[in-house]
PDB file of C-alpha atoms and ligand atoms in Angstrom:
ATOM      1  CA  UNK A  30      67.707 109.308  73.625  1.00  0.00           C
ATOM      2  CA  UNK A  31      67.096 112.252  76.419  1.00  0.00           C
ATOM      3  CA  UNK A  32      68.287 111.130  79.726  1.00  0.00           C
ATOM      4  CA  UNK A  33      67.330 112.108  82.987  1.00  0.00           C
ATOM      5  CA  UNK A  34      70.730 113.178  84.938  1.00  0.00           C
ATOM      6  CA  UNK A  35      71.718 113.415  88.070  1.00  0.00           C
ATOM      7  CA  UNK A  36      75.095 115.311  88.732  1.00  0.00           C
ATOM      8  CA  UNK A  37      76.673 113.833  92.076  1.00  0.00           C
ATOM      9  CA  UNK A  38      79.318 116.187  93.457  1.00  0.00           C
ATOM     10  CA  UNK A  39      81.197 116.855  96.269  1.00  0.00           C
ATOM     11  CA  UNK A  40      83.150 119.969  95.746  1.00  0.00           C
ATOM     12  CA  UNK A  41      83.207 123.249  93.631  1.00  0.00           C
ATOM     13  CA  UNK A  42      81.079 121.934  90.851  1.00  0.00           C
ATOM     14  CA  UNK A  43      82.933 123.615  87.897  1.00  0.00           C
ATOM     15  CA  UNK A  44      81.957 120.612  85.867  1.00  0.00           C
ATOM     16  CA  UNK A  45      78.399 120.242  86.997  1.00  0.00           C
ATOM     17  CA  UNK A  46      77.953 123.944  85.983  1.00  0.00           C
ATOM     18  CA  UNK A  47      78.517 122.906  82.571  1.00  0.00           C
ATOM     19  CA  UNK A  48      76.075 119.871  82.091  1.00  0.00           C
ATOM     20  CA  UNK A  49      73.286 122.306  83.796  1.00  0.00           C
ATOM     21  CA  UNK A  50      74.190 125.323  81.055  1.00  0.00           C
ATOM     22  CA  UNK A  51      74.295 122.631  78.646  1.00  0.00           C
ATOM     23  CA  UNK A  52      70.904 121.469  79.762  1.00  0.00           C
ATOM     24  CA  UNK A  53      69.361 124.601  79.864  1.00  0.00           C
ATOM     25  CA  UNK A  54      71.037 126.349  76.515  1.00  0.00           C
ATOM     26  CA  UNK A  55      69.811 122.650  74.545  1.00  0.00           C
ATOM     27  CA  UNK A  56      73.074 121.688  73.864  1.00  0.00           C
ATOM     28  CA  UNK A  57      72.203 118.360  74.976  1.00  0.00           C
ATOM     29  CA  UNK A  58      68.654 116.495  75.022  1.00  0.00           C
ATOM     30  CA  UNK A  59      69.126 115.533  78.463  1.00  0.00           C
ATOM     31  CA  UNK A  60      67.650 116.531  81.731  1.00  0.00           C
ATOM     32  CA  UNK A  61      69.373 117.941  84.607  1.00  0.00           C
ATOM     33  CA  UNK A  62      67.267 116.784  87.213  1.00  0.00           C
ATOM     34  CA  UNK A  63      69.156 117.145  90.648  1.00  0.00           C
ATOM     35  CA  UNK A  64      72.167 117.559  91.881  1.00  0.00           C
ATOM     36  CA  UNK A  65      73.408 115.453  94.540  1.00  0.00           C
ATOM     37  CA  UNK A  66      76.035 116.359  97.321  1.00  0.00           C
ATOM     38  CA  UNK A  67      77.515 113.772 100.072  1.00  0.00           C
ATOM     39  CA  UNK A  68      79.343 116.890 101.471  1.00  0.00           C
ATOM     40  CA  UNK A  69      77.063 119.226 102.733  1.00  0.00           C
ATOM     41  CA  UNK A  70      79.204 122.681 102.445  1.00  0.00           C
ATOM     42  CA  UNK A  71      80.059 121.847  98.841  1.00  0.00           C
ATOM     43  CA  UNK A  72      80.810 125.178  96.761  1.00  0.00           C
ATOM     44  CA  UNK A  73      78.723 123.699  93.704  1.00  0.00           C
ATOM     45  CA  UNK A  74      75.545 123.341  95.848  1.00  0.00           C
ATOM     46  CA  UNK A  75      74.888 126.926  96.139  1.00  0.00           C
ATOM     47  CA  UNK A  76      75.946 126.941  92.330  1.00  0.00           C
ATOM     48  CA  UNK A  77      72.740 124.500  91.449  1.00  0.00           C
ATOM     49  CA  UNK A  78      70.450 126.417  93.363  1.00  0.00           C
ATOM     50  CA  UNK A  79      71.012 129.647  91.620  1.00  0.00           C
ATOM     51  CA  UNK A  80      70.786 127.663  88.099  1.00  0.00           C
ATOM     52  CA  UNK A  81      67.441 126.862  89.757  1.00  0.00           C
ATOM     53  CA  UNK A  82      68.027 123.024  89.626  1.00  0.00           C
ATOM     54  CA  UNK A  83      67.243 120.662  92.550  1.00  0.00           C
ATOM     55  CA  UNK A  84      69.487 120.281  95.001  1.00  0.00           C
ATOM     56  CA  UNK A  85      69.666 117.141  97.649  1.00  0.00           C
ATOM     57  CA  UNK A  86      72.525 116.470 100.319  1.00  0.00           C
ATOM     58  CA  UNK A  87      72.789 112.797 101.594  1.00  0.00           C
ATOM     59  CA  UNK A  88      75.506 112.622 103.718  1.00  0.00           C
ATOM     60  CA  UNK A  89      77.667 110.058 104.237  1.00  0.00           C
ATOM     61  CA  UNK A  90      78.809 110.549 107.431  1.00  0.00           C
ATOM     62  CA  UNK A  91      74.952 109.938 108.704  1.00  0.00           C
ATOM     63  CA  UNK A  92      74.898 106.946 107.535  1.00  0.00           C
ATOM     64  CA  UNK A  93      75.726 103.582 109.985  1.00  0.00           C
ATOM     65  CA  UNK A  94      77.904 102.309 106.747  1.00  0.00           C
ATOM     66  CA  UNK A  95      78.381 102.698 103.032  1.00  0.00           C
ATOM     67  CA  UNK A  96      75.376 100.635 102.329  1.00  0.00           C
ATOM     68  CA  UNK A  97      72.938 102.429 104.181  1.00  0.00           C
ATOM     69  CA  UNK A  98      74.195 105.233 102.628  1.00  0.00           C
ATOM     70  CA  UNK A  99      74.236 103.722  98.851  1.00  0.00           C
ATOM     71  CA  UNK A 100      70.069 102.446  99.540  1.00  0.00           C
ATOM     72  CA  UNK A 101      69.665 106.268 100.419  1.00  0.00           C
ATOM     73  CA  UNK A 102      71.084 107.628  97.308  1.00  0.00           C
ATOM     74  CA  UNK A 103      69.926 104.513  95.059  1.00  0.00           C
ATOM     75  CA  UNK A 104      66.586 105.340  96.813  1.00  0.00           C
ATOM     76  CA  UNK A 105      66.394 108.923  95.409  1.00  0.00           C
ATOM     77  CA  UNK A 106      67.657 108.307  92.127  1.00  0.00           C
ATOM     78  CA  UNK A 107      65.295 105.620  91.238  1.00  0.00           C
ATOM     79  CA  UNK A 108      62.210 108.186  92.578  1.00  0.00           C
ATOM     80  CA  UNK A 109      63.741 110.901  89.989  1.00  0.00           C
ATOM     81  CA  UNK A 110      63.562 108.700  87.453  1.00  0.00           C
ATOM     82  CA  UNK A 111      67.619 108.806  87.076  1.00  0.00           C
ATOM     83  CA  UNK A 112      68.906 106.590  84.305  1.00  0.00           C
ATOM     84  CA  UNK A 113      72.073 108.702  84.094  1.00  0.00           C
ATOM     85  CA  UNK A 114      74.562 109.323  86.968  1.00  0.00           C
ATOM     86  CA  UNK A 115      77.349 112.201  86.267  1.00  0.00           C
ATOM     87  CA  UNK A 116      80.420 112.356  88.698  1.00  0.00           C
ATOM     88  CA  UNK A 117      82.033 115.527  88.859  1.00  0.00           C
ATOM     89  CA  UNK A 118      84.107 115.779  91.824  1.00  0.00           C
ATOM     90  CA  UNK A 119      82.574 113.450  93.600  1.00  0.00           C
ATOM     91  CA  UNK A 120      84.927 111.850  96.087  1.00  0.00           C
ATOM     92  CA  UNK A 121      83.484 108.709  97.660  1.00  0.00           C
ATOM     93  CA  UNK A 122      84.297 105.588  96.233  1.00  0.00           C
ATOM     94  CA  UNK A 123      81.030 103.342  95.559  1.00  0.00           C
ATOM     95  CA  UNK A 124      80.500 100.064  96.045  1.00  0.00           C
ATOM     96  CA  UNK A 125      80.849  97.003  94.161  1.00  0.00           C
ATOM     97  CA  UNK A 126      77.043  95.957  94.561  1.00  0.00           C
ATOM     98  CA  UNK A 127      76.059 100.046  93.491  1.00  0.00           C
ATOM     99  CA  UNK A 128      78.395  99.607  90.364  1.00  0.00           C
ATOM    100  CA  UNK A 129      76.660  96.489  89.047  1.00  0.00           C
ATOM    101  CA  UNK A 130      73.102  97.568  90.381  1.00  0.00           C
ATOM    102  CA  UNK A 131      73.817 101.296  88.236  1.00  0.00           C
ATOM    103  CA  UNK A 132      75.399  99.379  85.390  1.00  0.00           C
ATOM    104  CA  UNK A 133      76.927 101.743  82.380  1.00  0.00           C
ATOM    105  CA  UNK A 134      74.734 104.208  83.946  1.00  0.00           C
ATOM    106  CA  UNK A 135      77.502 105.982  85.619  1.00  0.00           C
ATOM    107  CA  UNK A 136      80.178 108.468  84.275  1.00  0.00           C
ATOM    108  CA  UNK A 137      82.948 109.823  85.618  1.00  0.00           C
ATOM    109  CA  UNK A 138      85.517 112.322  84.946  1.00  0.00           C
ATOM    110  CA  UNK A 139      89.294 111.770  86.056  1.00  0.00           C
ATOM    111  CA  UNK A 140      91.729 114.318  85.448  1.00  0.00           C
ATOM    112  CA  UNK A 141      94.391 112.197  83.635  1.00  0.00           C
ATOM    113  CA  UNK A 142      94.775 110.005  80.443  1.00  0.00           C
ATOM    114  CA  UNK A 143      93.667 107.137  82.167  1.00  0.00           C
ATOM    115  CA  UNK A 144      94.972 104.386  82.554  1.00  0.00           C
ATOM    116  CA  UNK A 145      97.583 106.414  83.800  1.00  0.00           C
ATOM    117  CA  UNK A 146      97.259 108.148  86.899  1.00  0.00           C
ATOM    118  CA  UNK A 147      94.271 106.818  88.169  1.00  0.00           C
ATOM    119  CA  UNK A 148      93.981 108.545  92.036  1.00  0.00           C
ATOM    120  CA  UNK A 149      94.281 111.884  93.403  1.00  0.00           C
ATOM    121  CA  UNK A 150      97.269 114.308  92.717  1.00  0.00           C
ATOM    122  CA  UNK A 151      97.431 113.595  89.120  1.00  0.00           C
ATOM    123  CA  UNK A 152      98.540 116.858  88.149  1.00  0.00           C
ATOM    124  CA  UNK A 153     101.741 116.804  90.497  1.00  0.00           C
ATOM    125  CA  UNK A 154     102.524 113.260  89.270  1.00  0.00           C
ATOM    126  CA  UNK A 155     102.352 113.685  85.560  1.00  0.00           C
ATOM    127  CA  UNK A 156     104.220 116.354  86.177  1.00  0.00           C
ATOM    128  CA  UNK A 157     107.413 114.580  88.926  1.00  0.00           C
ATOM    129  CA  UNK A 158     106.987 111.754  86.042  1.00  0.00           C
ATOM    130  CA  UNK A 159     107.878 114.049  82.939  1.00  0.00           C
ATOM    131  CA  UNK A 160     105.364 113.023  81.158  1.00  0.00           C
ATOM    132  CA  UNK A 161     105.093 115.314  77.995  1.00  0.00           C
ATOM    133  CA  UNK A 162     100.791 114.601  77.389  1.00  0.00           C
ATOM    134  CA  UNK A 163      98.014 114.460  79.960  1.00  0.00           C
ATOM    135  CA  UNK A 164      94.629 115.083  79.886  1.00  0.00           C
ATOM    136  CA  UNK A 165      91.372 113.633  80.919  1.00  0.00           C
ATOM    137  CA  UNK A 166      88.849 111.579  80.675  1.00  0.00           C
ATOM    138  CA  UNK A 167      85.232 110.058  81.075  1.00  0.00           C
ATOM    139  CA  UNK A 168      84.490 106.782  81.912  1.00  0.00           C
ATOM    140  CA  UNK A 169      81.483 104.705  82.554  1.00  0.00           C
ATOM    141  CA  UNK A 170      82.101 103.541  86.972  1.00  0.00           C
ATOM    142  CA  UNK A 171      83.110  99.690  87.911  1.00  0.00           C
ATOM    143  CA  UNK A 172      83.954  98.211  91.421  1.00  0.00           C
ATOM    144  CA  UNK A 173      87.464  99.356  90.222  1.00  0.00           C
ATOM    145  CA  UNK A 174      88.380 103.050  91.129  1.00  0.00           C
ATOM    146  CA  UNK A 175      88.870 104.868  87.743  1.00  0.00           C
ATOM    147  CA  UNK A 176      89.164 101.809  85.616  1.00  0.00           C
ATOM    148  CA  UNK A 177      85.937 101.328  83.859  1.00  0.00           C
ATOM    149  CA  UNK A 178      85.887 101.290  80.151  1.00  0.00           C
ATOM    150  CA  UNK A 179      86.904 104.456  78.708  1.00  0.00           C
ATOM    151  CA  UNK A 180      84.527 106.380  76.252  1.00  0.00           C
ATOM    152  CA  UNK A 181      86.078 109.479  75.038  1.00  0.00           C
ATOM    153  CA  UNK A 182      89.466 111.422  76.111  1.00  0.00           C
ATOM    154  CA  UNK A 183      91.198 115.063  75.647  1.00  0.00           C
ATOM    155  CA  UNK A 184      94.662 115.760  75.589  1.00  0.00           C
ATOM    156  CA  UNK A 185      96.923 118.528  77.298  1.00  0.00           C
ATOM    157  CA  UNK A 186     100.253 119.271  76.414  1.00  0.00           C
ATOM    158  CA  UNK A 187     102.707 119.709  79.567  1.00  0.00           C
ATOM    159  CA  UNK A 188     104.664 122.533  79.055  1.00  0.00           C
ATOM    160  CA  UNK A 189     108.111 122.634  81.012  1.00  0.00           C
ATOM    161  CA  UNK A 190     107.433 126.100  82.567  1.00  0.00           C
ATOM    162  CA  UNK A 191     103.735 124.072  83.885  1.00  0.00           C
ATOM    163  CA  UNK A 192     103.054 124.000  87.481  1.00  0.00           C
ATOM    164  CA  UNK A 193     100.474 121.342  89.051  1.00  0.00           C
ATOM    165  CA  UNK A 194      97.997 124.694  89.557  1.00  0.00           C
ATOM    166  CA  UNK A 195      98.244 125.923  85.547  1.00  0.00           C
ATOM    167  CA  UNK A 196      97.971 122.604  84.775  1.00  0.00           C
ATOM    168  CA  UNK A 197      94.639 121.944  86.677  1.00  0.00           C
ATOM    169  CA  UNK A 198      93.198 124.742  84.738  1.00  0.00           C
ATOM    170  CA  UNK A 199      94.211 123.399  81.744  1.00  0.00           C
ATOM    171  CA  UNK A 200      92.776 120.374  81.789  1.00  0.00           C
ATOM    172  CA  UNK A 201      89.748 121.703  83.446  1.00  0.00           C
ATOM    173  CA  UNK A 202      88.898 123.677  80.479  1.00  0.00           C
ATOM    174  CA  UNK A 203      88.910 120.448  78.759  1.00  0.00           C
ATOM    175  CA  UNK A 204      86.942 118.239  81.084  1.00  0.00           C
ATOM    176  CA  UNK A 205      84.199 120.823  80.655  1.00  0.00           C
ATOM    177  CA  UNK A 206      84.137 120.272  77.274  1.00  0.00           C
ATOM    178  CA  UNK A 207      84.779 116.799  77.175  1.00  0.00           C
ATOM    179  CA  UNK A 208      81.542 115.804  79.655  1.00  0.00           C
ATOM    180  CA  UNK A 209      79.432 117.425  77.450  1.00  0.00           C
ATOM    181  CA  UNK A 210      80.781 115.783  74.232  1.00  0.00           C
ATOM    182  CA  UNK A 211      80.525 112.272  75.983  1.00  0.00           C
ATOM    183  CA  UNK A 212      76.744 112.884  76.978  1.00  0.00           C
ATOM    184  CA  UNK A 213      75.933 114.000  73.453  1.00  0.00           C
ATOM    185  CA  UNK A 214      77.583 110.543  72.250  1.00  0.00           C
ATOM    186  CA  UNK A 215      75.477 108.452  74.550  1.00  0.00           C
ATOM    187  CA  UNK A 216      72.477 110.097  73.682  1.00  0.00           C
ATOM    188  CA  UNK A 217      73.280 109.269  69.789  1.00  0.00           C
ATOM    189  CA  UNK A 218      74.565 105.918  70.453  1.00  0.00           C
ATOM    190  CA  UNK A 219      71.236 104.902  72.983  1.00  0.00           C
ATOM    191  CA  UNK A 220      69.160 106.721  70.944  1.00  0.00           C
TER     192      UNK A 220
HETATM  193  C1  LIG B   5      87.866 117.485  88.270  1.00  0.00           C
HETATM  194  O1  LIG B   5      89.217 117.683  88.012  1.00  0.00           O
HETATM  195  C2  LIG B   5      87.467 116.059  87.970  1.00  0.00           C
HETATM  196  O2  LIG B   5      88.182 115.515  86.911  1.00  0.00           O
HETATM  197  C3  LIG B   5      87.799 115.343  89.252  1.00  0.00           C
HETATM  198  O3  LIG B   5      87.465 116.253  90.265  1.00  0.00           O
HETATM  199  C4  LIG B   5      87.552 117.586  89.764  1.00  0.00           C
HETATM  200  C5  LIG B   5      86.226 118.231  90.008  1.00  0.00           C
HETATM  201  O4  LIG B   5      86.226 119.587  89.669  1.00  0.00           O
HETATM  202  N1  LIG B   5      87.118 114.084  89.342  1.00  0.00           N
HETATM  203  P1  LIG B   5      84.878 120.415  89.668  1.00  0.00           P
HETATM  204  O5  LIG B   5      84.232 120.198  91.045  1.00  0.00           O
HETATM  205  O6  LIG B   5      84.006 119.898  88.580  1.00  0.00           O
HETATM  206  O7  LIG B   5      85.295 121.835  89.477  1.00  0.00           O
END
């Protein structure tokens, strides 16, 4: 199975960089189609562009309410022919009725061994909780912020001399490895 993606950011896109060179060097069968940002100064826009990939801003904050909003971006996937959603970064929290209507078509990537540590600041809190693992990992999206079922993890060791900042890039390292392990799996598992 090839999917057709759509990355949905909000920020530097370090993540989304690597689906699109993953895309483009074969590594996976899938598509990068577009790249979607609700923040319209987002670092990883510019980053799209100059991989030559399709960029599209909808905008929250334009929007009456989330819903309006949601039908906008629900609008554009369905005319790109999306039948896989990637979060990387992307910080607003869908809907209930989006969840269901996008149903095990959306991933995202937390920066913790979820369960634990679901939220922001997960570095800094792994860290005050002396936790000696963390990690991340890639889920498919529920109604439930960062609590749909897992499908594949990495772990990081916490060293005692680690700060919340080394510790970011750590496990950043792995995400970027880890997103483009889980799409691979899908595309054997649907295929
Ligand atoms: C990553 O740590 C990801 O796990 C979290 O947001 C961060 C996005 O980083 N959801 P980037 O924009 O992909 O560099």
């Amino acid at each position: 199975m090839a999917f057709n993606i759509a990355i949905l950011i909000s920020g530097n896109g370090s993540n989304m960089l690597e689906i699109i060179k993953a895309y483009k060097d074969g590594q996976i069968n899938s598509k990068v189609i577009a790249v979607i940002s609700n923040n319209p100064i987002a670092k990883g826009i510019k980053k799209a562009k100059t991989q030559g990939i399709i960029t599209k801003i909808i905008n929250h904050n334009e929007f009456d309410n989330l819903k309006d909003f949601e039908e906008s971006l629900s609008d554009y996937l369905e005319k790109k022919k999306i039948n896989l959603v990637c979060l990387a970064g992307f910080m607003k929290v869908l809907s209930r009725d989006f969840t269901i209507k996008w149903n095990k078509k959306i991933l995202n990537i937390h920066p913790s061994l979820l369960p634990s540590f679901k939220g922001l600041n997960t570095h800094k809190r792994a860290i005050e909780k002396n936790v000696k693992y963390t990690g991340c990992t890639v889920h498919f999206v529920d109604e439930s912020i960062d609590s749909g079922e897992i499908i594949d993890q990495e772990i990081v060791k916490i060293l005692k001399s680690d700060t919340d900042i080394s510790l970011k890039k750590k496990v950043l390292m792995k995400e970027h490895k880890l997103y483009i392990r889980v799409i691979k799996k899908l595309e054997k598992k649907i295929g």
